[in-house]
Tab-separated table of C-alpha atoms and ligand atoms in Angstrom:
chain	number	residue	atom	x	y	z
A	1	UNK	CA	50.851	3.274	17.742
A	2	UNK	CA	52.174	0.241	19.627
A	3	UNK	CA	55.322	2.149	20.630
A	4	UNK	CA	54.713	1.843	24.311
A	5	UNK	CA	53.684	-1.814	24.050
A	6	UNK	CA	56.727	-2.560	21.900
A	7	UNK	CA	58.994	-0.850	24.390
A	8	UNK	CA	57.619	-2.821	27.321
A	9	UNK	CA	57.821	-6.144	25.508
A	10	UNK	CA	61.379	-5.411	24.496
A	11	UNK	CA	62.304	-4.923	28.141
A	12	UNK	CA	60.592	-8.153	29.180
A	13	UNK	CA	62.249	-10.182	26.423
A	14	UNK	CA	65.659	-8.735	27.127
A	15	UNK	CA	65.466	-10.052	30.664
A	16	UNK	CA	64.206	-13.397	29.424
A	17	UNK	CA	66.935	-13.848	26.842
A	18	UNK	CA	69.601	-12.758	29.276
A	19	UNK	CA	68.995	-15.751	31.518
A	20	UNK	CA	71.031	-18.854	30.922
A	21	UNK	CA	68.348	-21.335	31.853
A	22	UNK	CA	64.598	-20.876	31.932
A	23	UNK	CA	62.209	-22.667	34.206
A	24	UNK	CA	58.469	-22.519	34.679
A	25	UNK	CA	58.859	-19.843	37.273
A	26	UNK	CA	60.806	-17.432	35.106
A	27	UNK	CA	58.436	-17.974	32.169
A	28	UNK	CA	55.459	-17.320	34.429
A	29	UNK	CA	57.025	-14.132	35.727
A	30	UNK	CA	57.584	-12.923	32.154
A	31	UNK	CA	54.012	-13.851	31.206
A	32	UNK	CA	52.679	-11.796	34.071
A	33	UNK	CA	54.517	-8.789	32.742
A	34	UNK	CA	53.352	-9.446	29.176
A	35	UNK	CA	49.800	-9.623	30.477
A	36	UNK	CA	50.133	-6.215	32.101
A	37	UNK	CA	51.686	-4.720	28.972
A	38	UNK	CA	48.812	-5.980	26.802
A	39	UNK	CA	46.163	-4.708	29.202
A	40	UNK	CA	47.857	-1.325	29.330
A	41	UNK	CA	47.828	-1.286	25.524
A	42	UNK	CA	44.030	-1.542	25.788
A	43	UNK	CA	43.701	-5.087	24.511
A	44	UNK	CA	40.381	-6.697	25.458
A	45	UNK	CA	40.558	-8.385	28.878
A	46	UNK	CA	39.279	-11.753	27.721
A	47	UNK	CA	41.562	-11.753	24.703
A	48	UNK	CA	44.560	-11.134	26.962
A	49	UNK	CA	43.547	-13.955	29.282
A	50	UNK	CA	43.279	-16.507	26.474
A	51	UNK	CA	46.464	-15.227	24.860
A	52	UNK	CA	48.539	-15.632	28.018
A	53	UNK	CA	47.143	-19.087	28.784
A	54	UNK	CA	47.930	-20.223	25.292
A	55	UNK	CA	51.486	-18.907	25.341
A	56	UNK	CA	51.990	-20.510	28.753
A	57	UNK	CA	50.895	-23.911	27.483
A	58	UNK	CA	53.226	-23.726	24.524
A	59	UNK	CA	56.192	-22.193	26.361
A	60	UNK	CA	56.392	-24.441	29.381
A	61	UNK	CA	56.972	-27.568	27.347
A	62	UNK	CA	60.156	-29.528	27.811
A	63	UNK	CA	61.445	-28.890	24.291
A	64	UNK	CA	61.312	-25.151	24.807
A	65	UNK	CA	62.863	-24.954	28.232
A	66	UNK	CA	65.618	-27.381	27.370
A	67	UNK	CA	66.401	-25.982	23.953
A	68	UNK	CA	69.621	-24.141	23.229
A	69	UNK	CA	67.826	-20.810	23.089
A	70	UNK	CA	64.851	-20.956	25.474
A	71	UNK	CA	64.430	-17.181	25.709
A	72	UNK	CA	64.261	-16.800	21.962
A	73	UNK	CA	61.853	-19.707	21.722
A	74	UNK	CA	59.459	-17.956	24.071
A	75	UNK	CA	59.716	-14.752	22.037
A	76	UNK	CA	58.913	-16.768	18.954
A	77	UNK	CA	55.875	-18.319	20.607
A	78	UNK	CA	54.581	-14.868	21.580
A	79	UNK	CA	55.190	-13.679	18.029
A	80	UNK	CA	53.383	-16.625	16.434
A	81	UNK	CA	50.466	-16.239	18.791
A	82	UNK	CA	50.232	-12.514	17.986
A	83	UNK	CA	50.114	-13.319	14.286
A	84	UNK	CA	47.313	-15.830	14.921
A	85	UNK	CA	45.471	-13.301	17.034
A	86	UNK	CA	45.415	-10.907	14.120
A	87	UNK	CA	44.213	-13.524	11.664
A	88	UNK	CA	47.427	-15.127	10.312
A	89	UNK	CA	47.370	-13.981	6.715
A	90	UNK	CA	46.228	-10.736	5.229
A	91	UNK	CA	42.618	-10.951	4.133
A	92	UNK	CA	41.815	-9.755	0.657
A	93	UNK	CA	38.720	-8.012	-0.627
A	94	UNK	CA	36.177	-10.437	-2.065
A	95	UNK	CA	34.854	-9.150	-5.356
A	96	UNK	CA	32.441	-11.967	-6.076
A	97	UNK	CA	31.342	-12.891	-9.580
A	98	UNK	CA	28.916	-10.071	-10.304
A	99	UNK	CA	30.106	-7.018	-12.182
A	100	UNK	CA	30.261	-4.429	-10.829
A	101	UNK	CA	31.297	-5.736	-7.423
A	102	UNK	CA	30.003	-3.521	-4.657
A	103	UNK	CA	31.814	-2.615	-1.479
A	104	UNK	CA	29.821	-0.910	1.229
A	105	UNK	CA	31.522	1.060	3.994
A	106	UNK	CA	29.738	1.436	7.316
A	107	UNK	CA	30.684	2.985	10.643
A	108	UNK	CA	30.020	5.721	13.173
A	109	UNK	CA	30.264	9.446	12.490
A	110	UNK	CA	33.740	10.779	11.818
A	111	UNK	CA	35.445	7.380	11.805
A	112	UNK	CA	36.826	8.076	8.336
A	113	UNK	CA	34.395	6.395	5.917
A	114	UNK	CA	34.455	9.067	3.216
A	115	UNK	CA	38.223	9.478	3.298
A	116	UNK	CA	38.672	5.700	3.310
A	117	UNK	CA	36.287	5.262	0.360
A	118	UNK	CA	38.575	7.461	-1.733
A	119	UNK	CA	41.758	5.830	-0.412
A	120	UNK	CA	40.395	2.378	-1.204
A	121	UNK	CA	39.326	3.544	-4.657
A	122	UNK	CA	42.873	4.721	-5.292
A	123	UNK	CA	44.318	1.329	-4.353
A	124	UNK	CA	41.744	-0.687	-6.311
A	125	UNK	CA	41.937	1.571	-9.359
A	126	UNK	CA	45.392	0.187	-10.107
A	127	UNK	CA	43.615	-2.894	-11.396
A	128	UNK	CA	39.960	-2.064	-11.778
A	129	UNK	CA	37.674	0.706	-12.935
A	130	UNK	CA	36.233	2.167	-9.749
A	131	UNK	CA	33.047	4.183	-9.149
A	132	UNK	CA	32.318	6.120	-5.950
A	133	UNK	CA	28.847	6.708	-4.494
A	134	UNK	CA	27.826	8.763	-1.492
A	135	UNK	CA	24.661	7.636	0.276
A	136	UNK	CA	25.003	10.346	2.895
A	137	UNK	CA	22.018	12.614	2.355
A	138	UNK	CA	22.117	14.037	5.862
A	139	UNK	CA	25.342	15.893	6.428
A	140	UNK	CA	25.529	18.998	4.254
A	141	UNK	CA	28.407	18.832	1.781
A	142	UNK	CA	28.963	15.110	2.457
A	143	UNK	CA	28.390	14.296	-1.227
A	144	UNK	CA	30.558	17.171	-2.348
A	145	UNK	CA	33.367	15.915	-0.057
A	146	UNK	CA	33.399	12.561	-1.846
A	147	UNK	CA	33.112	14.198	-5.277
A	148	UNK	CA	36.186	16.345	-4.577
A	149	UNK	CA	38.193	13.322	-3.439
A	150	UNK	CA	36.985	11.322	-6.439
A	151	UNK	CA	38.158	13.996	-8.875
A	152	UNK	CA	41.524	14.072	-7.121
A	153	UNK	CA	42.142	10.388	-7.831
A	154	UNK	CA	40.327	10.423	-11.168
A	155	UNK	CA	37.706	7.880	-10.125
A	156	UNK	CA	34.136	8.067	-11.395
A	157	UNK	CA	31.646	9.607	-8.961
A	158	UNK	CA	27.880	9.081	-9.098
A	159	UNK	CA	25.863	12.294	-9.328
A	160	UNK	CA	22.715	11.826	-7.235
A	161	UNK	CA	21.018	14.851	-8.766
A	162	UNK	CA	17.798	15.488	-6.925
A	163	UNK	CA	17.549	12.008	-5.378
A	164	UNK	CA	17.176	12.123	-1.605
A	165	UNK	CA	16.621	8.484	-0.685
A	166	UNK	CA	19.873	6.675	0.198
A	167	UNK	CA	18.515	3.301	-0.932
A	168	UNK	CA	17.394	4.663	-4.316
A	169	UNK	CA	20.718	6.447	-4.743
A	170	UNK	CA	22.630	3.205	-4.269
A	171	UNK	CA	20.416	1.196	-6.602
A	172	UNK	CA	20.605	3.813	-9.374
A	173	UNK	CA	24.337	4.225	-8.888
A	174	UNK	CA	24.944	0.505	-9.403
A	175	UNK	CA	22.760	0.615	-12.552
A	176	UNK	CA	24.725	3.572	-13.843
A	177	UNK	CA	28.037	1.881	-13.040
A	178	UNK	CA	27.003	-1.207	-14.990
A	179	UNK	CA	26.075	0.932	-18.006
A	180	UNK	CA	29.391	2.759	-17.923
A	181	UNK	CA	31.496	-0.380	-17.520
A	182	UNK	CA	32.736	0.139	-13.984
A	183	UNK	CA	34.011	-2.975	-12.239
A	184	UNK	CA	33.815	-1.880	-8.626
A	185	UNK	CA	31.361	0.415	-6.839
A	186	UNK	CA	32.328	1.749	-3.427
A	187	UNK	CA	29.382	2.956	-1.365
A	188	UNK	CA	30.103	5.550	1.315
A	189	UNK	CA	27.276	5.606	3.842
A	190	UNK	CA	26.182	8.158	6.437
A	191	UNK	CA	27.481	7.967	9.990
A	192	UNK	CA	25.665	8.436	13.289
A	193	UNK	CA	26.973	9.418	16.688
A	194	UNK	CA	25.704	6.148	18.133
A	195	UNK	CA	24.242	3.015	16.712
A	196	UNK	CA	20.516	3.696	16.326
A	197	UNK	CA	17.614	1.814	14.796
A	198	UNK	CA	17.123	4.324	12.026
A	199	UNK	CA	20.677	4.035	10.743
A	200	UNK	CA	20.669	0.263	10.984
A	201	UNK	CA	17.353	0.062	9.181
A	202	UNK	CA	18.696	2.204	6.366
A	203	UNK	CA	21.902	0.205	6.048
A	204	UNK	CA	19.968	-3.039	6.046
A	205	UNK	CA	17.752	-1.781	3.227
A	206	UNK	CA	20.758	-0.792	1.147
A	207	UNK	CA	22.277	-4.198	1.810
A	208	UNK	CA	19.076	-5.986	0.723
A	209	UNK	CA	18.728	-4.013	-2.492
A	210	UNK	CA	22.348	-3.872	-3.556
A	211	UNK	CA	23.580	-7.180	-2.146
A	212	UNK	CA	27.173	-6.005	-1.688
A	213	UNK	CA	30.085	-8.363	-2.284
A	214	UNK	CA	31.737	-6.924	0.788
A	215	UNK	CA	30.557	-4.880	3.777
A	216	UNK	CA	33.483	-3.284	5.561
A	217	UNK	CA	33.195	-1.743	8.980
A	218	UNK	CA	35.352	1.367	9.320
A	219	UNK	CA	36.698	1.721	12.867
A	220	UNK	CA	38.490	4.670	14.405
A	221	UNK	CA	41.561	3.350	16.274
A	222	UNK	CA	41.435	6.356	18.596
A	223	UNK	CA	38.198	5.108	20.151
A	224	UNK	CA	39.920	2.006	21.556
A	225	UNK	CA	37.735	-0.825	22.810
A	226	UNK	CA	34.594	1.135	21.800
A	227	UNK	CA	35.572	0.494	18.200
A	228	UNK	CA	35.537	-3.236	18.965
A	229	UNK	CA	32.167	-3.113	20.746
A	230	UNK	CA	30.555	-1.083	17.969
A	231	UNK	CA	32.026	-3.537	15.451
A	232	UNK	CA	30.369	-6.412	17.279
A	233	UNK	CA	27.034	-4.580	17.062
A	234	UNK	CA	27.389	-3.821	13.352
A	235	UNK	CA	28.228	-7.440	12.741
A	236	UNK	CA	25.207	-8.668	14.681
A	237	UNK	CA	22.790	-6.206	13.130
A	238	UNK	CA	23.822	-6.127	9.479
A	239	UNK	CA	26.738	-8.519	9.132
A	240	UNK	CA	30.211	-7.402	8.118
A	241	UNK	CA	32.973	-9.109	6.129
A	242	UNK	CA	35.953	-7.261	7.490
A	243	UNK	CA	37.304	-4.155	9.133
A	244	UNK	CA	39.295	-1.122	8.079
A	245	UNK	CA	40.926	0.601	11.025
A	246	UNK	CA	41.693	4.282	10.504
A	247	UNK	CA	43.937	6.723	12.358
A	248	UNK	CA	46.559	4.109	13.151
A	249	UNK	CA	49.023	6.980	12.791
A	250	UNK	CA	47.594	8.611	15.894
A	251	UNK	CA	48.633	7.935	19.453
A	252	UNK	CA	46.041	5.243	20.121
A	253	UNK	CA	47.517	2.392	22.121
A	254	UNK	CA	46.613	-0.175	19.523
A	255	UNK	CA	44.733	-2.671	21.639
A	256	UNK	CA	41.651	-2.422	19.431
A	257	UNK	CA	43.556	-3.679	16.403
A	258	UNK	CA	44.766	-6.649	18.431
A	259	UNK	CA	41.331	-7.522	19.823
A	260	UNK	CA	39.138	-7.174	16.737
A	261	UNK	CA	39.607	-10.553	15.134
A	262	UNK	CA	39.185	-12.465	18.381
A	263	UNK	CA	36.139	-10.503	19.587
A	264	UNK	CA	34.236	-9.695	16.387
A	265	UNK	CA	35.475	-12.684	14.425
A	266	UNK	CA	36.175	-10.632	11.305
A	267	UNK	CA	39.610	-9.817	9.914
A	268	UNK	CA	41.261	-6.450	9.767
A	269	UNK	CA	41.836	-5.885	6.057
A	270	UNK	CA	43.279	-2.389	5.739
A	271	UNK	CA	44.688	0.243	8.033
A	272	UNK	CA	44.559	4.015	7.578
A	273	UNK	CA	47.830	5.632	8.501
A	274	UNK	CA	47.329	9.313	7.709
A	275	UNK	CA	45.054	11.954	6.256
A	276	UNK	CA	46.560	11.879	2.778
A	277	UNK	CA	44.785	10.013	0.020
A	278	UNK	CA	47.509	7.373	-0.308
A	279	UNK	CA	47.673	6.667	3.424
A	280	UNK	CA	45.910	3.289	3.380
A	281	UNK	CA	47.741	-0.028	3.626
A	282	UNK	CA	46.844	-3.670	3.352
A	283	UNK	CA	47.054	-5.106	6.842
A	284	UNK	CA	49.693	-7.827	7.307
A	285	UNK	CA	49.404	-9.696	10.647
A	286	UNK	CA	52.939	-11.045	10.320
A	287	UNK	CA	54.532	-7.656	9.742
A	288	UNK	CA	52.460	-6.038	12.435
A	289	UNK	CA	53.525	-8.643	14.998
A	290	UNK	CA	57.167	-8.165	14.087
A	291	UNK	CA	56.704	-4.430	14.392
A	292	UNK	CA	55.117	-4.775	17.813
A	293	UNK	CA	57.971	-6.979	18.940
A	294	UNK	CA	60.470	-4.640	17.279
A	295	UNK	CA	62.534	-7.315	15.676
A	296	UNK	CA	62.721	-7.018	11.952
A	297	UNK	CA	63.533	-10.369	10.478
A	298	UNK	CA	65.147	-11.723	13.589
A	299	UNK	CA	62.572	-14.471	13.866
A	300	UNK	CA	63.415	-16.092	10.589
A	301	UNK	CA	66.953	-16.068	11.885
A	302	UNK	CA	65.971	-17.898	15.054
A	303	UNK	CA	64.073	-20.428	13.008
A	304	UNK	CA	67.014	-20.990	10.742
A	305	UNK	CA	69.422	-21.426	13.617
A	306	UNK	CA	67.126	-23.849	15.379
A	307	UNK	CA	66.643	-25.918	12.276
A	308	UNK	CA	70.319	-26.246	11.494
A	309	UNK	CA	72.308	-26.362	14.711
A	310	UNK	CA	71.741	-29.904	15.663
A	311	UNK	CA	71.628	-30.450	19.344
A	312	UNK	CA	73.830	-33.517	19.295
A	313	UNK	CA	76.799	-31.661	17.851
A	314	UNK	CA	76.204	-28.837	20.288
A	315	UNK	CA	76.256	-31.227	23.218
A	316	UNK	CA	79.361	-32.994	21.975
A	317	UNK	CA	81.088	-29.699	21.665
A	318	UNK	CA	79.989	-28.751	25.108
A	319	UNK	CA	81.487	-31.938	26.467
A	320	UNK	CA	84.817	-31.425	24.818
A	321	UNK	CA	84.810	-27.893	26.156
A	322	UNK	CA	84.096	-29.164	29.626
A	323	UNK	CA	87.151	-31.354	29.364
A	324	UNK	CA	89.010	-28.213	28.499
A	325	UNK	CA	90.068	-29.020	24.978
A	326	UNK	CA	88.686	-27.493	21.844
A	327	UNK	CA	90.340	-29.328	18.992
A	328	UNK	CA	90.739	-28.264	15.396
A	329	UNK	CA	88.169	-30.940	14.665
A	330	UNK	CA	85.654	-29.149	16.887
A	331	UNK	CA	86.591	-25.915	15.215
A	332	UNK	CA	85.779	-27.339	11.793
A	333	UNK	CA	82.486	-28.777	13.022
A	334	UNK	CA	81.472	-25.447	14.368
A	335	UNK	CA	82.314	-23.694	11.138
A	336	UNK	CA	80.178	-26.199	9.297
A	337	UNK	CA	77.238	-25.391	11.549
A	338	UNK	CA	77.660	-21.737	10.698
A	339	UNK	CA	77.880	-22.570	7.014
A	340	UNK	CA	74.650	-24.573	7.130
A	341	UNK	CA	72.857	-21.442	8.213
A	342	UNK	CA	73.742	-19.719	4.973
A	343	UNK	CA	76.311	-17.081	4.302
A	344	UNK	CA	77.403	-14.988	7.206
A	345	UNK	CA	76.625	-11.897	5.227
A	346	UNK	CA	72.990	-12.965	4.813
A	347	UNK	CA	72.743	-13.708	8.495
A	348	UNK	CA	74.062	-10.312	9.448
A	349	UNK	CA	71.663	-8.649	7.044
A	350	UNK	CA	68.716	-10.116	8.877
A	351	UNK	CA	69.674	-8.657	12.200
A	352	UNK	CA	68.091	-5.207	12.504
A	353	UNK	CA	70.704	-2.484	12.466
A	354	UNK	CA	73.613	-4.861	11.846
A	355	UNK	CA	73.709	-4.462	8.098
A	356	UNK	CA	74.507	-0.797	8.520
A	357	UNK	CA	77.629	-1.182	10.611
A	358	UNK	CA	80.528	-0.984	8.189
A	359	UNK	CA	83.213	-2.383	10.477
A	360	UNK	CA	81.150	-5.524	10.936
A	361	UNK	CA	80.691	-5.961	7.241
A	362	UNK	CA	84.439	-5.814	6.684
A	363	UNK	CA	85.188	-8.203	9.504
A	364	UNK	CA	83.044	-11.004	8.154
A	365	UNK	CA	84.974	-13.957	6.834
A	366	UNK	CA	83.422	-14.686	3.487
A	367	UNK	CA	82.198	-18.055	2.341
A	368	UNK	CA	85.385	-18.684	0.341
A	369	UNK	CA	87.438	-18.237	3.467
A	370	UNK	CA	85.288	-20.805	5.263
A	371	UNK	CA	85.818	-23.346	2.510
A	372	UNK	CA	89.578	-22.767	2.678
A	373	UNK	CA	89.678	-23.279	6.431
A	374	UNK	CA	87.706	-26.485	6.150
A	375	UNK	CA	90.056	-27.775	3.452
A	376	UNK	CA	93.111	-27.069	5.580
A	377	UNK	CA	91.689	-28.872	8.599
A	378	UNK	CA	90.707	-31.781	6.362
A	379	UNK	CA	94.345	-32.046	5.256
A	380	UNK	CA	95.559	-32.540	8.802
A	381	UNK	CA	96.090	-35.879	10.442
A	382	UNK	CA	93.886	-36.807	13.363
A	383	UNK	CA	96.834	-36.361	15.705
A	384	UNK	CA	97.401	-32.858	14.411
A	385	UNK	CA	93.766	-31.915	14.824
A	386	UNK	CA	93.834	-32.908	18.463
A	387	UNK	CA	97.227	-31.407	19.241
A	388	UNK	CA	98.032	-28.324	17.256
A	389	UNK	CA	101.368	-27.935	19.074
A	390	UNK	CA	102.964	-30.643	16.936
A	391	UNK	CA	102.223	-28.780	13.699
A	392	UNK	CA	105.713	-27.554	12.848
A	393	UNK	CA	107.059	-25.947	9.687
A	394	UNK	CA	107.290	-29.184	7.737
A	395	UNK	CA	103.775	-30.207	8.621
A	396	UNK	CA	102.471	-26.728	7.742
A	397	UNK	CA	104.012	-27.035	4.279
A	398	UNK	CA	102.363	-30.429	3.777
A	399	UNK	CA	98.936	-29.139	4.923
A	400	UNK	CA	99.160	-26.149	2.579
A	401	UNK	CA	100.056	-28.426	-0.314
A	402	UNK	CA	97.254	-30.852	0.501
A	403	UNK	CA	94.609	-28.161	0.698
A	404	UNK	CA	95.766	-26.011	-2.181
A	405	UNK	CA	96.597	-23.101	0.074
A	406	UNK	CA	99.727	-21.211	1.145
A	407	UNK	CA	101.780	-21.740	4.266
A	408	UNK	CA	100.724	-18.223	5.336
A	409	UNK	CA	97.094	-19.376	5.235
A	410	UNK	CA	97.907	-22.289	7.525
A	411	UNK	CA	99.773	-19.935	9.842
A	412	UNK	CA	96.796	-17.574	9.966
A	413	UNK	CA	94.376	-20.434	10.606
A	414	UNK	CA	96.438	-21.710	13.525
A	415	UNK	CA	96.788	-18.212	14.954
A	416	UNK	CA	93.022	-17.665	14.794
A	417	UNK	CA	92.378	-21.100	16.210
A	418	UNK	CA	94.590	-20.403	19.226
A	419	UNK	CA	92.708	-17.125	19.774
A	420	UNK	CA	89.319	-18.785	19.538
A	421	UNK	CA	90.472	-21.572	21.822
A	422	UNK	CA	91.416	-18.988	24.411
A	423	UNK	CA	88.033	-17.295	24.017
A	424	UNK	CA	86.223	-20.617	24.300
A	425	UNK	CA	88.013	-21.384	27.540
A	426	UNK	CA	86.822	-18.085	28.942
A	427	UNK	CA	83.270	-18.707	27.766
A	428	UNK	CA	83.391	-22.165	29.253
A	429	UNK	CA	84.163	-20.678	32.611
A	430	UNK	CA	81.186	-18.357	32.200
A	431	UNK	CA	78.490	-20.875	31.390
A	432	UNK	CA	79.350	-23.111	28.492
A	433	UNK	CA	78.229	-23.550	24.959
A	434	UNK	CA	74.692	-22.371	25.665
A	435	UNK	CA	75.904	-18.917	26.445
A	436	UNK	CA	78.102	-19.008	23.363
A	437	UNK	CA	75.171	-19.978	21.177
A	438	UNK	CA	73.121	-17.206	22.646
A	439	UNK	CA	75.767	-14.679	21.715
A	440	UNK	CA	76.591	-16.107	18.350
A	441	UNK	CA	75.542	-15.319	15.758
A	442	UNK	CA	72.879	-13.104	17.268
B	1	GTP	N1	45.279	10.943	10.876
B	1	GTP	C1	44.328	10.319	10.192
B	1	GTP	N2	43.187	10.934	9.957
B	1	GTP	C2	42.225	10.289	9.274
B	1	GTP	C3	42.409	8.954	8.825
B	1	GTP	N3	41.281	8.589	8.179
B	1	GTP	C4	40.443	9.640	8.261
B	1	GTP	N4	40.995	10.687	8.905
B	1	GTP	C5	40.420	11.984	9.227
B	1	GTP	O1	39.247	11.815	9.982
B	1	GTP	C6	38.336	12.866	9.720
B	1	GTP	C7	36.966	12.294	9.403
B	1	GTP	O2	37.032	11.617	8.169
B	1	GTP	P1	35.794	11.350	7.235
B	1	GTP	O3	36.257	10.506	6.126
B	1	GTP	O4	35.087	12.601	6.892
B	1	GTP	O5	34.877	10.518	8.207
B	1	GTP	P2	33.409	9.931	7.963
B	1	GTP	O6	33.334	8.637	8.638
B	1	GTP	O7	33.105	9.961	6.520
B	1	GTP	O8	32.541	11.011	8.741
B	1	GTP	P3	30.957	11.206	8.592
B	1	GTP	O9	30.645	11.158	7.154
B	1	GTP	O10	30.691	12.542	9.201
B	1	GTP	O11	30.328	10.122	9.380
B	1	GTP	C8	38.945	13.664	8.579
B	1	GTP	O12	39.532	14.825	9.116
B	1	GTP	C9	39.973	12.740	7.997
B	1	GTP	O13	41.050	13.437	7.413
B	1	GTP	C10	43.655	8.316	9.110
B	1	GTP	O14	43.919	7.141	8.769
B	1	GTP	N5	44.568	9.035	9.802
B	2	MG	MG1	31.496	10.747	5.461
C-alpha cells in the first residue's frame, strides 16, 4: 500500500531539495509530477485537482521561495495538505449517552464486515463489555462465522435462535444486551453484490428501530475508487458516521483512502491490515501522511530548524563568508544556533536511519562540549576572535584559565576552527550558506 506513490514522491522531492534556489517554474514542474503520481495511485481526479491547486497557492508565496530551505518547505506543505485531506486528527467512535451504545457495520459483500466486527470488538473490549450480533440471515453459516470469532476473543454473541427477521434480531439483541449489562453492541449486517433497494430498505429499518450511535461503512481498499463511490451512495441512502477501510495490507494503490474524506465527507476511523483478529488499527492521518512521504519524524525537524535559525544571523554569516572570513565569533554564533535546536543527539535521532549508525553517534560533540567551546570563545578578546593567528601560547593559557578549561582544549578548539574555516571556504565557493544549511544538520 502506498509504496509506489511513496517511491515516486521521494524521487520528486529529492530533485526539489537538491536545487539551490526554487522559483515558480521549478515548483510548477514538481507539482505536475506530484499530480501524476497521485492519479496513478488512484486518487479521485477532482481531489487531485484541488489538492495541487492548494499546494501551488501555498508554495509559490514569497516566504517559501525565499526561505533558507525552500525545497523542504514545499515538502512540508504537501505533507500538511495530505494530513488535511485525510481529516487532520484521528476520529474516534462516538458512543453516545445510551447504554448499550450500538455500532452498525454496513458494506458490500465480502468487504470484511464480519471479520471487522470481531476485530473492533477486540479493540473496544479493552475498556468496555462488548456484544456481537449477526443480522445476516441470508448467507449460510454467516451467523456461525461471527459466533466462532466471538468465542475466540471472548466477547458475548447474541443467539438468534429461530428468528429470521434481521430487524427483529437486532431489536431483541439490544434488549438482551441491556439485560446482561453489555455496554456496546456491534451489529454485523448482510452484504450484497451491489447496492440494491432491498438491502437499503432493510438497513434503514434496522437503523430506525435500533437508532445506532454510529454507522460505519466498511470499504474494501482493493476495490479502489468503487469503494469511494459506494460509500457516497451508502451515505446518501442511510447516512454513515465514518469508514473502516479493510485490506490495506494488500497491494491496492491506496488512492481510495486518500479520497474518502474529501468525496464522501466522512472520516476514515480504522484500517484493516491483515486477516488476523488483531489486525485493525486506529487511523492516524498524520502518521499516514508521513508514511506516504517516507520521512519518519523529519518534518518536526524541519519545523524546529525553521523556528530557531533566525534568518538575520544566517544572512550576516553569509555576508562574512562572502568577504572570505569566518571568525571565531561567527563560529560561536553558529554553535548557538545548533544549540537552540536542542541536543545534537536528539536531532540525529529524528532523522530516519541516522540513529542506527554507530560511527555517527560517537562523532557527535555532546552538549557539554558545546558549552565548553562557547566559554572559551567568550574568554577571547575581540581582536583574537577576528584574527586567530595572534593567539599564541601565552594567550592560550589565559583563555584556558578564563574559561575553566585546559590549554589542550583551547588547542583542540583552534585546530577544529581552522578545519571548519577551510570547509566553509569551500562551501562558499559552491553556493554559500544556503547550501550549508541544506546539508546541516539534515
Ligand atoms: N488481508 C486482509 N483480509 C481481510 C481483511 N479484512 C477482511 N479480510 C478477509 O476478507 C474476507 C471477507 O471477510 P468477511 O469478514 O467475511 O466479509 P463480509 O463483509 O462479512 O462478507 P459478507 O458477509 O459475505 O458480505 C475474509 O477472507 C477475510 O479474512 C484485511 O484487513 N486484510
Ligand atoms: Mg459477513
